[in-house]
Amino acid sequence: MIPKHPSESLTILTDLVLPSETNPLNNLFGGELLARMDRAASIAARRHSRRIVVTASVNHVAFNRAIPLGSVVTVEAKVSRAFKTSMEIFIDIWVEDRESGNKTKANEAIYTFVAVDDTGTPIEIPQIIPETELEKQRFAAALRRKQLSLVLAGKMKPEEATELRALFM
């Protein structure tokens, strides 16, 4: 299988925050943002694997900034690391200032998707070759995040989490 670059999976969704998508404070519902992130991440995962993909987990979500009614929101997703059948998708959420057009990072998330065949059986996917400094940082951190998840789920012994242990040595 030929490795791919994260840029090949880049998915950008831009949309407007409408009144039906807001809470009583006139900010975008968190659940609405989660749905947008899931859609973008699934497209990025599909672009990388060229397979059917399913959401395996939502590993991290940071709601750092409220997104007000009428805002233009851009969700950017791309594969940060591929494992055997799973891939980590890093998602950045940007809000565009209505007057200046400047974009500010509002939130971020990390999802994990698994590629499957027509019967739902996990299937091998191409590896990732990061290019930019940010892609390299996210690539390296993805293994530590995976090991932490496996240890917390009881699927890996702490002493086997070599990348994670290296942080504390």
PDB file of C-alpha atoms in Angstrom:
ATOM      1  CA  MET A   1       0.000   0.000   0.000  1.00  0.00           C
ATOM      2  CA  ILE A   2       1.336   3.416  -0.934  1.00  0.00           C
ATOM      3  CA  PRO A   3       1.607   5.835   2.024  1.00  0.00           C
ATOM      4  CA  LYS A   4      -0.226   9.146   1.753  1.00  0.00           C
ATOM      5  CA  HIS A   5       0.253  12.678   3.012  1.00  0.00           C
ATOM      6  CA  PRO A   6      -2.207  14.294   5.446  1.00  0.00           C
ATOM      7  CA  SER A   7      -2.969  16.976   2.846  1.00  0.00           C
ATOM      8  CA  GLU A   8      -4.566  14.306   0.625  1.00  0.00           C
ATOM      9  CA  SER A   9      -7.326  13.824   3.193  1.00  0.00           C
ATOM     10  CA  LEU A  10      -7.910  17.519   3.948  1.00  0.00           C
ATOM     11  CA  THR A  11     -11.608  18.264   4.189  1.00  0.00           C
ATOM     12  CA  ILE A  12     -12.971  21.768   4.667  1.00  0.00           C
ATOM     13  CA  LEU A  13     -16.639  22.389   5.459  1.00  0.00           C
ATOM     14  CA  THR A  14     -17.844  25.983   5.712  1.00  0.00           C
ATOM     15  CA  ASP A  15     -21.330  26.884   6.865  1.00  0.00           C
ATOM     16  CA  LEU A  16     -23.391  29.561   8.558  1.00  0.00           C
ATOM     17  CA  VAL A  17     -24.819  29.280  12.094  1.00  0.00           C
ATOM     18  CA  LEU A  18     -28.600  29.502  11.779  1.00  0.00           C
ATOM     19  CA  PRO A  19     -31.184  30.282  14.507  1.00  0.00           C
ATOM     20  CA  SER A  20     -32.437  26.665  14.686  1.00  0.00           C
ATOM     21  CA  GLU A  21     -28.886  25.529  15.553  1.00  0.00           C
ATOM     22  CA  THR A  22     -28.411  27.767  18.584  1.00  0.00           C
ATOM     23  CA  ASN A  23     -29.018  27.549  22.323  1.00  0.00           C
ATOM     24  CA  PRO A  24     -30.820  30.192  24.450  1.00  0.00           C
ATOM     25  CA  LEU A  25     -27.605  32.280  24.475  1.00  0.00           C
ATOM     26  CA  ASN A  26     -27.692  32.394  20.651  1.00  0.00           C
ATOM     27  CA  ASN A  27     -24.538  30.274  20.365  1.00  0.00           C
ATOM     28  CA  LEU A  28     -24.125  27.143  18.251  1.00  0.00           C
ATOM     29  CA  PHE A  29     -25.267  23.989  20.074  1.00  0.00           C
ATOM     30  CA  GLY A  30     -22.308  21.780  21.014  1.00  0.00           C
ATOM     31  CA  GLY A  31     -24.111  18.789  19.526  1.00  0.00           C
ATOM     32  CA  GLU A  32     -24.501  20.595  16.216  1.00  0.00           C
ATOM     33  CA  LEU A  33     -20.775  21.304  16.162  1.00  0.00           C
ATOM     34  CA  LEU A  34     -20.047  17.650  17.016  1.00  0.00           C
ATOM     35  CA  ALA A  35     -22.179  16.551  14.050  1.00  0.00           C
ATOM     36  CA  ARG A  36     -20.343  18.924  11.710  1.00  0.00           C
ATOM     37  CA  MET A  37     -16.993  17.652  12.984  1.00  0.00           C
ATOM     38  CA  ASP A  38     -18.082  14.021  12.552  1.00  0.00           C
ATOM     39  CA  ARG A  39     -19.126  14.676   8.942  1.00  0.00           C
ATOM     40  CA  ALA A  40     -15.843  16.399   8.075  1.00  0.00           C
ATOM     41  CA  ALA A  41     -13.786  13.732   9.834  1.00  0.00           C
ATOM     42  CA  SER A  42     -15.622  10.917   8.070  1.00  0.00           C
ATOM     43  CA  ILE A  43     -14.942  12.506   4.680  1.00  0.00           C
ATOM     44  CA  ALA A  44     -11.234  12.910   5.562  1.00  0.00           C
ATOM     45  CA  ALA A  45     -11.056   9.271   6.715  1.00  0.00           C
ATOM     46  CA  ARG A  46     -12.785   8.085   3.549  1.00  0.00           C
ATOM     47  CA  ARG A  47     -10.428  10.160   1.375  1.00  0.00           C
ATOM     48  CA  HIS A  48      -7.438   8.582   3.107  1.00  0.00           C
ATOM     49  CA  SER A  49      -8.607   4.974   3.134  1.00  0.00           C
ATOM     50  CA  ARG A  50     -10.920   4.932   0.090  1.00  0.00           C
ATOM     51  CA  ARG A  51     -13.043   2.554   2.158  1.00  0.00           C
ATOM     52  CA  ILE A  52     -16.235   2.647   4.185  1.00  0.00           C
ATOM     53  CA  VAL A  53     -15.353   4.248   7.532  1.00  0.00           C
ATOM     54  CA  VAL A  54     -17.040   4.249  10.914  1.00  0.00           C
ATOM     55  CA  THR A  55     -16.516   6.505  13.907  1.00  0.00           C
ATOM     56  CA  ALA A  56     -14.674   4.486  16.555  1.00  0.00           C
ATOM     57  CA  SER A  57     -14.295   7.208  19.165  1.00  0.00           C
ATOM     58  CA  VAL A  58     -14.356  10.879  19.928  1.00  0.00           C
ATOM     59  CA  ASN A  59     -11.076  11.158  21.788  1.00  0.00           C
ATOM     60  CA  HIS A  60     -10.976  14.832  22.553  1.00  0.00           C
ATOM     61  CA  VAL A  61     -13.212  17.857  22.107  1.00  0.00           C
ATOM     62  CA  ALA A  62     -12.386  21.346  23.316  1.00  0.00           C
ATOM     63  CA  PHE A  63     -15.155  23.929  23.268  1.00  0.00           C
ATOM     64  CA  ASN A  64     -12.829  26.868  23.848  1.00  0.00           C
ATOM     65  CA  ARG A  65     -14.914  29.618  22.312  1.00  0.00           C
ATOM     66  CA  ALA A  66     -18.642  30.102  21.791  1.00  0.00           C
ATOM     67  CA  ILE A  67     -19.759  30.378  18.179  1.00  0.00           C
ATOM     68  CA  PRO A  68     -22.496  33.029  17.874  1.00  0.00           C
ATOM     69  CA  LEU A  69     -25.563  33.060  15.658  1.00  0.00           C
ATOM     70  CA  GLY A  70     -24.759  34.263  12.155  1.00  0.00           C
ATOM     71  CA  SER A  71     -21.101  33.246  12.315  1.00  0.00           C
ATOM     72  CA  VAL A  72     -19.350  31.623   9.396  1.00  0.00           C
ATOM     73  CA  VAL A  73     -17.800  28.418  10.738  1.00  0.00           C
ATOM     74  CA  THR A  74     -15.106  26.422   8.972  1.00  0.00           C
ATOM     75  CA  VAL A  75     -14.356  22.856  10.030  1.00  0.00           C
ATOM     76  CA  GLU A  76     -10.993  21.544   8.796  1.00  0.00           C
ATOM     77  CA  ALA A  77     -10.253  17.836   9.193  1.00  0.00           C
ATOM     78  CA  LYS A  78      -7.370  15.665   8.085  1.00  0.00           C
ATOM     79  CA  VAL A  79      -5.766  12.386   9.030  1.00  0.00           C
ATOM     80  CA  SER A  80      -2.986  12.933  11.542  1.00  0.00           C
ATOM     81  CA  ARG A  81      -1.895   9.287  11.788  1.00  0.00           C
ATOM     82  CA  ALA A  82      -2.883   5.946  10.348  1.00  0.00           C
ATOM     83  CA  PHE A  83      -2.485   2.687  12.222  1.00  0.00           C
ATOM     84  CA  LYS A  84      -3.329  -0.771  10.854  1.00  0.00           C
ATOM     85  CA  THR A  85      -7.076  -0.287  10.316  1.00  0.00           C
ATOM     86  CA  SER A  86      -7.756   2.865  12.298  1.00  0.00           C
ATOM     87  CA  MET A  87      -6.837   6.477  11.756  1.00  0.00           C
ATOM     88  CA  GLU A  88      -6.785   9.545  13.937  1.00  0.00           C
ATOM     89  CA  ILE A  89      -8.435  12.639  12.484  1.00  0.00           C
ATOM     90  CA  PHE A  90      -7.474  16.049  13.878  1.00  0.00           C
ATOM     91  CA  ILE A  91     -10.141  18.714  13.484  1.00  0.00           C
ATOM     92  CA  ASP A  92      -9.715  22.483  13.761  1.00  0.00           C
ATOM     93  CA  ILE A  93     -12.754  24.786  13.965  1.00  0.00           C
ATOM     94  CA  TRP A  94     -12.423  28.378  12.785  1.00  0.00           C
ATOM     95  CA  VAL A  95     -14.827  31.295  13.155  1.00  0.00           C
ATOM     96  CA  GLU A  96     -14.728  34.103  10.646  1.00  0.00           C
ATOM     97  CA  ASP A  97     -15.131  37.663  11.894  1.00  0.00           C
ATOM     98  CA  ARG A  98     -18.172  39.151  10.163  1.00  0.00           C
ATOM     99  CA  GLU A  99     -16.547  42.524   9.509  1.00  0.00           C
ATOM    100  CA  SER A 100     -12.832  41.880   8.950  1.00  0.00           C
ATOM    101  CA  GLY A 101     -13.038  38.361   7.534  1.00  0.00           C
ATOM    102  CA  ASN A 102     -10.211  37.266   9.859  1.00  0.00           C
ATOM    103  CA  LYS A 103     -10.426  33.660  11.038  1.00  0.00           C
ATOM    104  CA  THR A 104      -9.869  32.721  14.684  1.00  0.00           C
ATOM    105  CA  LYS A 105      -9.467  29.180  15.958  1.00  0.00           C
ATOM    106  CA  ALA A 106     -12.434  28.475  18.203  1.00  0.00           C
ATOM    107  CA  ASN A 107     -12.306  24.764  18.948  1.00  0.00           C
ATOM    108  CA  GLU A 108     -10.573  21.511  18.141  1.00  0.00           C
ATOM    109  CA  ALA A 109     -11.255  17.805  18.315  1.00  0.00           C
ATOM    110  CA  ILE A 110      -9.680  14.439  17.699  1.00  0.00           C
ATOM    111  CA  TYR A 111     -11.736  11.551  16.326  1.00  0.00           C
ATOM    112  CA  THR A 112     -10.758   7.967  15.519  1.00  0.00           C
ATOM    113  CA  PHE A 113     -12.213   6.161  12.522  1.00  0.00           C
ATOM    114  CA  VAL A 114     -11.855   2.563  11.384  1.00  0.00           C
ATOM    115  CA  ALA A 115     -11.937   1.480   7.742  1.00  0.00           C
ATOM    116  CA  VAL A 116     -14.149  -1.532   7.091  1.00  0.00           C
ATOM    117  CA  ASP A 117     -15.094  -3.746   4.171  1.00  0.00           C
ATOM    118  CA  ASP A 118     -18.653  -4.377   2.959  1.00  0.00           C
ATOM    119  CA  THR A 119     -19.293  -6.792   5.834  1.00  0.00           C
ATOM    120  CA  GLY A 120     -18.058  -4.372   8.517  1.00  0.00           C
ATOM    121  CA  THR A 121     -14.750  -6.148   9.075  1.00  0.00           C
ATOM    122  CA  PRO A 122     -11.803  -3.793   9.725  1.00  0.00           C
ATOM    123  CA  ILE A 123      -9.478  -3.517   6.739  1.00  0.00           C
ATOM    124  CA  GLU A 124      -5.867  -2.356   6.392  1.00  0.00           C
ATOM    125  CA  ILE A 125      -5.239   1.239   5.320  1.00  0.00           C
ATOM    126  CA  PRO A 126      -2.287   3.246   3.936  1.00  0.00           C
ATOM    127  CA  GLN A 127       0.165   4.832   6.343  1.00  0.00           C
ATOM    128  CA  ILE A 128       0.721   8.598   6.671  1.00  0.00           C
ATOM    129  CA  ILE A 129       3.837  10.578   5.880  1.00  0.00           C
ATOM    130  CA  PRO A 130       3.564  13.959   7.639  1.00  0.00           C
ATOM    131  CA  GLU A 131       5.088  16.934   5.840  1.00  0.00           C
ATOM    132  CA  THR A 132       4.639  20.133   7.850  1.00  0.00           C
ATOM    133  CA  GLU A 133       5.959  20.734  11.363  1.00  0.00           C
ATOM    134  CA  LEU A 134       2.404  20.719  12.756  1.00  0.00           C
ATOM    135  CA  GLU A 135       1.618  17.452  10.949  1.00  0.00           C
ATOM    136  CA  LYS A 136       4.790  15.908  12.401  1.00  0.00           C
ATOM    137  CA  GLN A 137       3.852  17.021  15.932  1.00  0.00           C
ATOM    138  CA  ARG A 138       0.323  15.659  15.602  1.00  0.00           C
ATOM    139  CA  PHE A 139       1.646  12.427  14.063  1.00  0.00           C
ATOM    140  CA  ALA A 140       4.021  11.810  16.985  1.00  0.00           C
ATOM    141  CA  ALA A 141       1.412  12.696  19.616  1.00  0.00           C
ATOM    142  CA  ALA A 142      -1.149  10.355  18.023  1.00  0.00           C
ATOM    143  CA  LEU A 143       0.774   7.265  19.124  1.00  0.00           C
ATOM    144  CA  ARG A 144       0.907   8.518  22.716  1.00  0.00           C
ATOM    145  CA  ARG A 145      -2.842   9.228  22.630  1.00  0.00           C
ATOM    146  CA  LYS A 146      -3.541   5.762  21.245  1.00  0.00           C
ATOM    147  CA  GLN A 147      -1.408   4.103  23.897  1.00  0.00           C
ATOM    148  CA  LEU A 148      -3.117   6.087  26.648  1.00  0.00           C
ATOM    149  CA  SER A 149      -6.552   5.049  25.335  1.00  0.00           C
ATOM    150  CA  LEU A 150      -5.496   1.404  25.205  1.00  0.00           C
ATOM    151  CA  VAL A 151      -4.085   1.504  28.743  1.00  0.00           C
ATOM    152  CA  LEU A 152      -7.231   3.178  30.107  1.00  0.00           C
ATOM    153  CA  ALA A 153      -9.417   0.603  28.320  1.00  0.00           C
ATOM    154  CA  GLY A 154      -7.369  -2.251  29.811  1.00  0.00           C
ATOM    155  CA  LYS A 155      -6.230  -3.385  26.352  1.00  0.00           C
ATOM    156  CA  MET A 156      -2.550  -2.574  26.946  1.00  0.00           C
ATOM    157  CA  LYS A 157      -0.385  -2.970  30.012  1.00  0.00           C
ATOM    158  CA  PRO A 158       1.132   0.336  31.201  1.00  0.00           C
ATOM    159  CA  GLU A 159       4.658  -1.054  30.903  1.00  0.00           C
ATOM    160  CA  GLU A 160       4.001  -1.797  27.198  1.00  0.00           C
ATOM    161  CA  ALA A 161       3.096   1.846  26.457  1.00  0.00           C
ATOM    162  CA  THR A 162       6.652   2.777  25.522  1.00  0.00           C
ATOM    163  CA  GLU A 163       5.870   6.151  23.905  1.00  0.00           C
ATOM    164  CA  LEU A 164       3.695   7.161  26.819  1.00  0.00           C
ATOM    165  CA  ARG A 165       6.270   6.037  29.390  1.00  0.00           C
ATOM    166  CA  ALA A 166       8.964   8.050  27.626  1.00  0.00           C
ATOM    167  CA  LEU A 167       7.123  11.239  28.639  1.00  0.00           C
ATOM    168  CA  PHE A 168       7.751  10.450  32.290  1.00  0.00           C
ATOM    169  CA  MET A 169      11.333   9.228  32.096  1.00  0.00           C
TER     170      MET A 169
END
